């Protein structure tokens, strides 16, 4: 599932292709993703220019010159592909279209749900196998009260986040620290993978209760959160050379995971002789080392 670093990578990868570009055509091949795609989205998008593309938590925010914001969530498996339709090979066997106005667009893959064509012939395709992604369009004035954004916690890589902020948000919680880290209301952008990685880095057990985490541990945690996310974004950046792959993949950072998906493999700390365990925790796989995470 794309988490903060992957969405940030998508954002950086897409930005040079879409910012300043005019949306010519919007096509959708189904009425819903996780939820209903808003009625009238086509009319609101076509003709508008994307002025900015930003990220908030795991959401992409396309600011349009019409005063609207297009918001997208990649869900569990959403990917955005960029292509240049001016370079697509023309199929010589295909019969000629009946004039330039008879232009049909068909999804190229079974899970391509949305295609947006731009005036410079760039195309972005939203592909989502599991369809947990979501899309909405709203007036920019209501950004702080939008249902997907209003309750989001601080961005971990900004000044809105610190060990003190973390401490105050978890000090009375009886939940597991790992569950809390994945709570978007507490902190925006973390999911299962990075919560596991951050806790291993901090040497804190995923089964510790929030209210038992002391000030020093909060400081260690806050530092690990920033460090792991920065490294992952850096690794994602290096996967951007092939811009067709901008969308939601884990990039090269997956090769550097310390615990995630490493069940049974020796813990990466040289001094630790233990191996990584996987336990089901609140319905998600938790990977950790019981020797160095206490
Ligand atoms: Zn270990």
mmCIF file of C-alpha atoms and ligand atoms in Angstrom:
data_model
loop_
_atom_site.group_PDB
_atom_site.id
_atom_site.type_symbol
_atom_site.label_atom_id
_atom_site.label_comp_id
_atom_site.label_asym_id
_atom_site.label_seq_id
_atom_site.Cartn_x
_atom_site.Cartn_y
_atom_site.Cartn_z
ATOM 1 C CA UNK A 1 0.000 0.000 0.000
ATOM 2 C CA UNK A 2 1.421 3.374 -0.941
ATOM 3 C CA UNK A 3 2.343 5.274 2.208
ATOM 4 C CA UNK A 4 3.711 8.805 2.643
ATOM 5 C CA UNK A 5 7.050 8.215 0.839
ATOM 6 C CA UNK A 6 5.426 6.512 -2.148
ATOM 7 C CA UNK A 7 2.737 9.195 -2.461
ATOM 8 C CA UNK A 8 5.440 11.873 -2.164
ATOM 9 C CA UNK A 9 7.361 10.074 -4.931
ATOM 10 C CA UNK A 10 4.256 10.008 -7.123
ATOM 11 C CA UNK A 11 3.723 13.699 -6.406
ATOM 12 C CA UNK A 12 7.293 14.631 -7.369
ATOM 13 C CA UNK A 13 7.191 12.377 -10.409
ATOM 14 C CA UNK A 14 3.905 13.770 -11.697
ATOM 15 C CA UNK A 15 4.523 17.439 -10.976
ATOM 16 C CA UNK A 16 6.691 18.253 -14.021
ATOM 17 C CA UNK A 17 4.145 16.607 -16.329
ATOM 18 C CA UNK A 18 0.919 18.100 -15.000
ATOM 19 C CA UNK A 19 1.599 21.491 -13.412
ATOM 20 C CA UNK A 20 0.780 24.265 -15.880
ATOM 21 C CA UNK A 21 -0.900 21.740 -18.151
ATOM 22 C CA UNK A 22 -4.515 22.031 -19.333
ATOM 23 C CA UNK A 23 -6.867 19.087 -18.956
ATOM 24 C CA UNK A 24 -8.347 18.365 -22.347
ATOM 25 C CA UNK A 25 -10.391 15.236 -21.696
ATOM 26 C CA UNK A 26 -11.399 13.230 -18.653
ATOM 27 C CA UNK A 27 -12.545 9.633 -19.147
ATOM 28 C CA UNK A 28 -13.709 7.207 -16.491
ATOM 29 C CA UNK A 29 -14.569 3.579 -17.069
ATOM 30 C CA UNK A 30 -16.548 2.902 -13.920
ATOM 31 C CA UNK A 31 -18.708 4.903 -11.525
ATOM 32 C CA UNK A 32 -16.967 4.048 -8.315
ATOM 33 C CA UNK A 33 -13.627 3.224 -6.811
ATOM 34 C CA UNK A 34 -13.804 2.757 -3.062
ATOM 35 C CA UNK A 35 -16.658 5.254 -3.143
ATOM 36 C CA UNK A 36 -18.766 6.822 -5.831
ATOM 37 C CA UNK A 37 -16.807 9.099 -8.168
ATOM 38 C CA UNK A 38 -18.543 12.494 -7.868
ATOM 39 C CA UNK A 39 -21.134 13.282 -10.499
ATOM 40 C CA UNK A 40 -20.102 16.152 -12.757
ATOM 41 C CA UNK A 41 -16.362 15.693 -12.229
ATOM 42 C CA UNK A 42 -15.783 15.590 -15.997
ATOM 43 C CA UNK A 43 -17.288 19.053 -16.548
ATOM 44 C CA UNK A 44 -15.333 20.482 -13.643
ATOM 45 C CA UNK A 45 -12.020 19.116 -14.889
ATOM 46 C CA UNK A 46 -12.101 19.561 -18.636
ATOM 47 C CA UNK A 47 -10.602 22.877 -19.708
ATOM 48 C CA UNK A 48 -9.011 23.606 -16.350
ATOM 49 C CA UNK A 49 -5.290 24.067 -15.740
ATOM 50 C CA UNK A 50 -3.450 22.360 -12.904
ATOM 51 C CA UNK A 51 -1.678 25.123 -10.985
ATOM 52 C CA UNK A 52 -0.125 23.073 -8.197
ATOM 53 C CA UNK A 53 0.271 19.475 -7.119
ATOM 54 C CA UNK A 54 0.844 18.777 -3.457
ATOM 55 C CA UNK A 55 0.589 15.957 -0.961
ATOM 56 C CA UNK A 56 -1.170 15.839 2.397
ATOM 57 C CA UNK A 57 -0.738 12.545 4.238
ATOM 58 C CA UNK A 58 -1.440 9.878 1.635
ATOM 59 C CA UNK A 59 -3.574 12.221 -0.503
ATOM 60 C CA UNK A 60 -2.602 13.948 -3.740
ATOM 61 C CA UNK A 61 -4.047 17.445 -4.151
ATOM 62 C CA UNK A 62 -4.276 18.935 -7.645
ATOM 63 C CA UNK A 63 -5.057 22.657 -7.353
ATOM 64 C CA UNK A 64 -6.909 23.891 -10.419
ATOM 65 C CA UNK A 65 -7.177 27.408 -11.844
ATOM 66 C CA UNK A 66 -10.960 27.177 -11.490
ATOM 67 C CA UNK A 67 -10.819 27.301 -7.683
ATOM 68 C CA UNK A 68 -11.374 23.574 -7.393
ATOM 69 C CA UNK A 69 -9.085 20.948 -5.902
ATOM 70 C CA UNK A 70 -8.971 17.407 -7.242
ATOM 71 C CA UNK A 71 -8.057 14.995 -4.458
ATOM 72 C CA UNK A 72 -6.860 11.433 -5.003
ATOM 73 C CA UNK A 73 -6.016 8.564 -2.692
ATOM 74 C CA UNK A 74 -4.182 5.566 -4.131
ATOM 75 C CA UNK A 75 -5.806 3.110 -1.728
ATOM 76 C CA UNK A 76 -4.112 -0.274 -1.489
ATOM 77 C CA UNK A 77 -2.945 -0.729 -5.056
ATOM 78 C CA UNK A 78 -3.537 2.511 -6.963
ATOM 79 C CA UNK A 79 -0.934 3.548 -9.533
ATOM 80 C CA UNK A 80 -0.675 6.549 -11.783
ATOM 81 C CA UNK A 81 1.006 6.069 -15.121
ATOM 82 C CA UNK A 82 2.236 8.872 -17.325
ATOM 83 C CA UNK A 83 2.436 8.459 -21.052
ATOM 84 C CA UNK A 84 2.993 10.660 -24.054
ATOM 85 C CA UNK A 85 0.276 9.960 -26.606
ATOM 86 C CA UNK A 86 2.126 11.848 -29.326
ATOM 87 C CA UNK A 87 4.748 9.104 -29.248
ATOM 88 C CA UNK A 88 2.340 6.172 -29.288
ATOM 89 C CA UNK A 89 2.733 3.949 -32.311
ATOM 90 C CA UNK A 90 -0.177 4.164 -34.665
ATOM 91 C CA UNK A 91 -1.690 0.797 -35.485
ATOM 92 C CA UNK A 92 -1.613 0.604 -39.277
ATOM 93 C CA UNK A 93 -4.202 -2.191 -39.379
ATOM 94 C CA UNK A 94 -6.691 -0.130 -37.416
ATOM 95 C CA UNK A 95 -9.339 1.515 -39.603
ATOM 96 C CA UNK A 96 -9.114 5.299 -39.818
ATOM 97 C CA UNK A 97 -11.326 7.176 -37.388
ATOM 98 C CA UNK A 98 -14.241 9.083 -38.895
ATOM 99 C CA UNK A 99 -12.630 12.484 -38.575
ATOM 100 C CA UNK A 100 -10.864 14.157 -35.727
ATOM 101 C CA UNK A 101 -13.966 14.566 -33.604
ATOM 102 C CA UNK A 102 -14.596 10.858 -33.488
ATOM 103 C CA UNK A 103 -11.970 10.098 -30.953
ATOM 104 C CA UNK A 104 -12.560 7.195 -28.612
ATOM 105 C CA UNK A 105 -10.399 6.353 -25.670
ATOM 106 C CA UNK A 106 -10.379 2.862 -24.301
ATOM 107 C CA UNK A 107 -8.643 1.609 -21.180
ATOM 108 C CA UNK A 108 -5.472 -0.214 -22.131
ATOM 109 C CA UNK A 109 -5.425 -2.477 -19.085
ATOM 110 C CA UNK A 110 -8.217 -4.267 -17.203
ATOM 111 C CA UNK A 111 -7.670 -2.106 -14.120
ATOM 112 C CA UNK A 112 -7.324 1.274 -15.819
ATOM 113 C CA UNK A 113 -10.241 3.223 -14.351
ATOM 114 C CA UNK A 114 -9.512 6.850 -15.200
ATOM 115 C CA UNK A 115 -7.628 8.490 -18.041
ATOM 116 C CA UNK A 116 -6.861 12.212 -18.183
ATOM 117 C CA UNK A 117 -5.563 13.678 -21.412
ATOM 118 C CA UNK A 118 -3.704 16.979 -21.418
ATOM 119 C CA UNK A 119 -3.365 19.631 -24.088
ATOM 120 C CA UNK A 120 0.305 18.758 -24.675
ATOM 121 C CA UNK A 121 -0.687 15.136 -25.411
ATOM 122 C CA UNK A 122 0.507 13.810 -22.069
ATOM 123 C CA UNK A 123 -1.838 11.299 -20.525
ATOM 124 C CA UNK A 124 -2.198 10.105 -16.959
ATOM 125 C CA UNK A 125 -3.895 6.791 -16.300
ATOM 126 C CA UNK A 126 -5.193 5.761 -12.909
ATOM 127 C CA UNK A 127 -4.883 2.008 -12.482
ATOM 128 C CA UNK A 128 -6.123 0.240 -9.355
ATOM 129 C CA UNK A 129 -6.458 -3.543 -9.070
ATOM 130 C CA UNK A 130 -8.203 -3.610 -5.722
ATOM 131 C CA UNK A 131 -10.151 -0.365 -6.155
ATOM 132 C CA UNK A 132 -9.604 0.980 -2.659
ATOM 133 C CA UNK A 133 -8.531 4.291 -4.123
ATOM 134 C CA UNK A 134 -10.727 7.360 -4.020
ATOM 135 C CA UNK A 135 -11.229 10.596 -5.933
ATOM 136 C CA UNK A 136 -13.158 13.761 -5.194
ATOM 137 C CA UNK A 137 -13.323 17.361 -6.354
ATOM 138 C CA UNK A 138 -14.183 20.294 -4.108
ATOM 139 C CA UNK A 139 -13.928 24.095 -3.805
ATOM 140 C CA UNK A 140 -10.558 25.103 -2.370
ATOM 141 C CA UNK A 141 -12.242 27.230 0.339
ATOM 142 C CA UNK A 142 -13.448 24.106 2.125
ATOM 143 C CA UNK A 143 -10.052 22.367 2.189
ATOM 144 C CA UNK A 144 -9.748 22.453 5.972
ATOM 145 C CA UNK A 145 -13.224 20.998 6.449
ATOM 146 C CA UNK A 146 -13.112 18.358 3.712
ATOM 147 C CA UNK A 147 -14.089 15.010 5.217
ATOM 148 C CA UNK A 148 -10.854 13.279 4.137
ATOM 149 C CA UNK A 149 -8.585 16.079 5.365
ATOM 150 C CA UNK A 150 -10.209 17.733 8.372
ATOM 151 C CA UNK A 151 -9.140 15.115 10.912
ATOM 152 C CA UNK A 152 -5.652 14.386 9.575
ATOM 153 C CA UNK A 153 -2.818 14.620 12.080
ATOM 154 C CA UNK A 154 0.389 16.620 11.517
ATOM 155 C CA UNK A 155 2.748 16.032 8.594
ATOM 156 C CA UNK A 156 5.754 14.208 10.076
ATOM 157 C CA UNK A 157 8.298 16.043 7.919
ATOM 158 C CA UNK A 158 7.162 19.532 8.900
ATOM 159 C CA UNK A 159 7.459 21.734 11.971
ATOM 160 C CA UNK A 160 3.945 20.710 12.950
ATOM 161 C CA UNK A 161 5.439 17.461 14.189
ATOM 162 C CA UNK A 162 7.863 16.946 17.072
ATOM 163 C CA UNK A 163 8.484 14.510 19.907
ATOM 164 C CA UNK A 164 6.367 16.762 22.155
ATOM 165 C CA UNK A 165 3.485 16.639 19.698
ATOM 166 C CA UNK A 166 3.824 12.861 19.535
ATOM 167 C CA UNK A 167 3.966 12.556 23.306
ATOM 168 C CA UNK A 168 0.866 14.663 23.876
ATOM 169 C CA UNK A 169 -1.135 12.691 21.338
ATOM 170 C CA UNK A 170 -0.280 9.251 22.737
ATOM 171 C CA UNK A 171 0.214 9.832 26.466
ATOM 172 C CA UNK A 172 -3.298 8.760 27.474
ATOM 173 C CA UNK A 173 -3.841 6.098 24.851
ATOM 174 C CA UNK A 174 -4.270 2.475 25.819
ATOM 175 C CA UNK A 175 -3.742 1.213 22.270
ATOM 176 C CA UNK A 176 -0.583 -0.415 20.906
ATOM 177 C CA UNK A 177 2.047 2.054 19.748
ATOM 178 C CA UNK A 178 2.086 0.469 16.300
ATOM 179 C CA UNK A 179 -1.663 0.910 15.900
ATOM 180 C CA UNK A 180 -1.318 4.531 17.018
ATOM 181 C CA UNK A 181 1.443 5.267 14.499
ATOM 182 C CA UNK A 182 -0.858 4.093 11.721
ATOM 183 C CA UNK A 183 -3.733 6.260 12.960
ATOM 184 C CA UNK A 184 -4.032 9.073 10.402
ATOM 185 C CA UNK A 185 -5.675 11.347 12.989
ATOM 186 C CA UNK A 186 -2.539 11.138 15.094
ATOM 187 C CA UNK A 187 0.053 11.382 12.351
ATOM 188 C CA UNK A 188 -0.546 11.698 8.617
ATOM 189 C CA UNK A 189 0.968 9.282 6.160
ATOM 190 C CA UNK A 190 2.207 6.180 7.963
ATOM 191 C CA UNK A 191 0.923 2.695 7.187
ATOM 192 C CA UNK A 192 1.871 -0.845 8.122
ATOM 193 C CA UNK A 193 5.250 -0.988 6.398
ATOM 194 C CA UNK A 194 6.776 2.185 7.794
ATOM 195 C CA UNK A 195 5.248 1.664 11.254
ATOM 196 C CA UNK A 196 7.113 -1.693 11.417
ATOM 197 C CA UNK A 197 10.354 -0.158 10.134
ATOM 198 C CA UNK A 198 10.187 2.845 12.484
ATOM 199 C CA UNK A 199 9.581 0.696 15.571
ATOM 200 C CA UNK A 200 12.509 -1.581 14.723
ATOM 201 C CA UNK A 201 14.734 1.456 14.202
ATOM 202 C CA UNK A 202 13.573 2.840 17.573
ATOM 203 C CA UNK A 203 14.038 -0.539 19.324
ATOM 204 C CA UNK A 204 10.469 -0.287 20.615
ATOM 205 C CA UNK A 205 8.151 -3.286 20.619
ATOM 206 C CA UNK A 206 5.016 -2.882 18.496
ATOM 207 C CA UNK A 207 3.092 -4.341 21.434
ATOM 208 C CA UNK A 208 3.994 -1.582 23.875
ATOM 209 C CA UNK A 209 1.035 0.463 25.029
ATOM 210 C CA UNK A 210 1.150 4.150 24.100
ATOM 211 C CA UNK A 211 0.802 5.362 27.674
ATOM 212 C CA UNK A 212 3.924 3.386 28.649
ATOM 213 C CA UNK A 213 6.159 5.184 26.142
ATOM 214 C CA UNK A 214 8.305 7.725 28.029
ATOM 215 C CA UNK A 215 9.626 11.109 26.882
ATOM 216 C CA UNK A 216 13.016 9.772 25.812
ATOM 217 C CA UNK A 217 11.413 7.013 23.730
ATOM 218 C CA UNK A 218 9.112 9.582 22.136
ATOM 219 C CA UNK A 219 12.176 11.525 21.069
ATOM 220 C CA UNK A 220 13.779 8.385 19.604
ATOM 221 C CA UNK A 221 10.521 7.551 17.831
ATOM 222 C CA UNK A 222 10.082 11.041 16.381
ATOM 223 C CA UNK A 223 13.651 10.976 15.064
ATOM 224 C CA UNK A 224 13.185 7.520 13.523
ATOM 225 C CA UNK A 225 9.921 8.600 11.892
ATOM 226 C CA UNK A 226 11.669 11.493 10.165
ATOM 227 C CA UNK A 227 14.782 9.525 9.264
ATOM 228 C CA UNK A 228 13.006 6.482 7.805
ATOM 229 C CA UNK A 229 10.586 8.631 5.803
ATOM 230 C CA UNK A 230 13.381 10.822 4.431
ATOM 231 C CA UNK A 231 15.435 7.799 3.381
ATOM 232 C CA UNK A 232 12.427 6.188 1.711
ATOM 233 C CA UNK A 233 11.601 9.373 -0.203
ATOM 234 C CA UNK A 234 15.214 9.583 -1.313
ATOM 235 C CA UNK A 235 15.092 5.961 -2.521
ATOM 236 C CA UNK A 236 11.772 6.644 -4.281
ATOM 237 C CA UNK A 237 13.330 9.581 -6.068
ATOM 238 C CA UNK A 238 15.900 7.307 -7.619
ATOM 239 C CA UNK A 239 13.110 5.205 -9.140
ATOM 240 C CA UNK A 240 11.791 8.241 -11.016
ATOM 241 C CA UNK A 241 14.204 8.002 -13.918
ATOM 242 C CA UNK A 242 11.629 5.997 -15.813
ATOM 243 C CA UNK A 243 8.716 8.352 -15.417
ATOM 244 C CA UNK A 244 6.185 5.753 -16.507
ATOM 245 C CA UNK A 245 6.740 4.138 -13.151
ATOM 246 C CA UNK A 246 5.812 7.153 -11.047
ATOM 247 C CA UNK A 247 2.750 5.546 -9.596
ATOM 248 C CA UNK A 248 2.679 4.076 -6.148
ATOM 249 C CA UNK A 249 5.372 1.428 -6.396
ATOM 250 C CA UNK A 250 7.588 0.923 -3.405
ATOM 251 C CA UNK A 251 10.648 2.111 -5.268
ATOM 252 C CA UNK A 252 14.068 0.924 -4.289
ATOM 253 C CA UNK A 253 13.511 1.352 -0.564
ATOM 254 C CA UNK A 254 11.863 -2.072 -0.422
ATOM 255 C CA UNK A 255 15.327 -3.532 -0.889
ATOM 256 C CA UNK A 256 16.407 -1.804 2.310
ATOM 257 C CA UNK A 257 13.608 -2.911 4.633
ATOM 258 C CA UNK A 258 14.928 -3.919 8.027
ATOM 259 C CA UNK A 259 11.981 -6.043 9.164
ATOM 260 C CA UNK A 260 9.029 -5.683 6.811
ATOM 261 C CA UNK A 261 8.402 -8.905 4.840
ATOM 262 C CA UNK A 262 11.568 -10.447 6.331
ATOM 263 C CA UNK A 263 9.940 -13.142 8.475
ATOM 264 C CA UNK A 264 12.447 -15.783 9.576
ATOM 265 C CA UNK A 265 15.427 -13.835 8.228
ATOM 266 C CA UNK A 266 18.209 -12.807 10.607
ATOM 267 C CA UNK A 267 17.746 -9.421 12.273
ATOM 268 C CA UNK A 268 19.782 -6.762 10.471
ATOM 269 C CA UNK A 269 21.581 -5.622 13.633
ATOM 270 C CA UNK A 270 24.989 -7.270 13.629
ATOM 271 C CA UNK A 271 25.040 -7.727 17.384
ATOM 272 C CA UNK A 272 21.597 -9.401 17.391
ATOM 273 C CA UNK A 273 21.451 -13.154 16.833
ATOM 274 C CA UNK A 274 17.659 -13.297 16.578
ATOM 275 C CA UNK A 275 15.464 -13.416 13.491
ATOM 276 C CA UNK A 276 12.460 -11.388 12.372
ATOM 277 C CA UNK A 277 9.041 -12.551 13.508
ATOM 278 C CA UNK A 278 5.642 -11.946 11.965
ATOM 279 C CA UNK A 279 2.552 -11.715 14.131
ATOM 280 C CA UNK A 280 -0.986 -10.744 13.246
ATOM 281 C CA UNK A 281 -1.757 -7.545 15.130
ATOM 282 C CA UNK A 282 -5.169 -5.884 14.761
ATOM 283 C CA UNK A 283 -5.632 -7.621 11.417
ATOM 284 C CA UNK A 284 -2.277 -6.537 9.959
ATOM 285 C CA UNK A 285 1.052 -8.358 9.758
ATOM 286 C CA UNK A 286 3.518 -6.945 12.225
ATOM 287 C CA UNK A 287 7.192 -7.687 11.551
ATOM 288 C CA UNK A 288 9.592 -7.178 14.448
ATOM 289 C CA UNK A 289 12.600 -8.511 16.339
ATOM 290 C CA UNK A 290 11.679 -9.594 19.861
ATOM 291 C CA UNK A 291 15.350 -9.462 20.860
ATOM 292 C CA UNK A 292 16.082 -5.840 20.107
ATOM 293 C CA UNK A 293 12.589 -4.346 20.353
ATOM 294 C CA UNK A 294 11.433 -4.054 23.965
HETATM 295 ZN ZN1 LIG B 1 17.291 -7.868 16.494
#
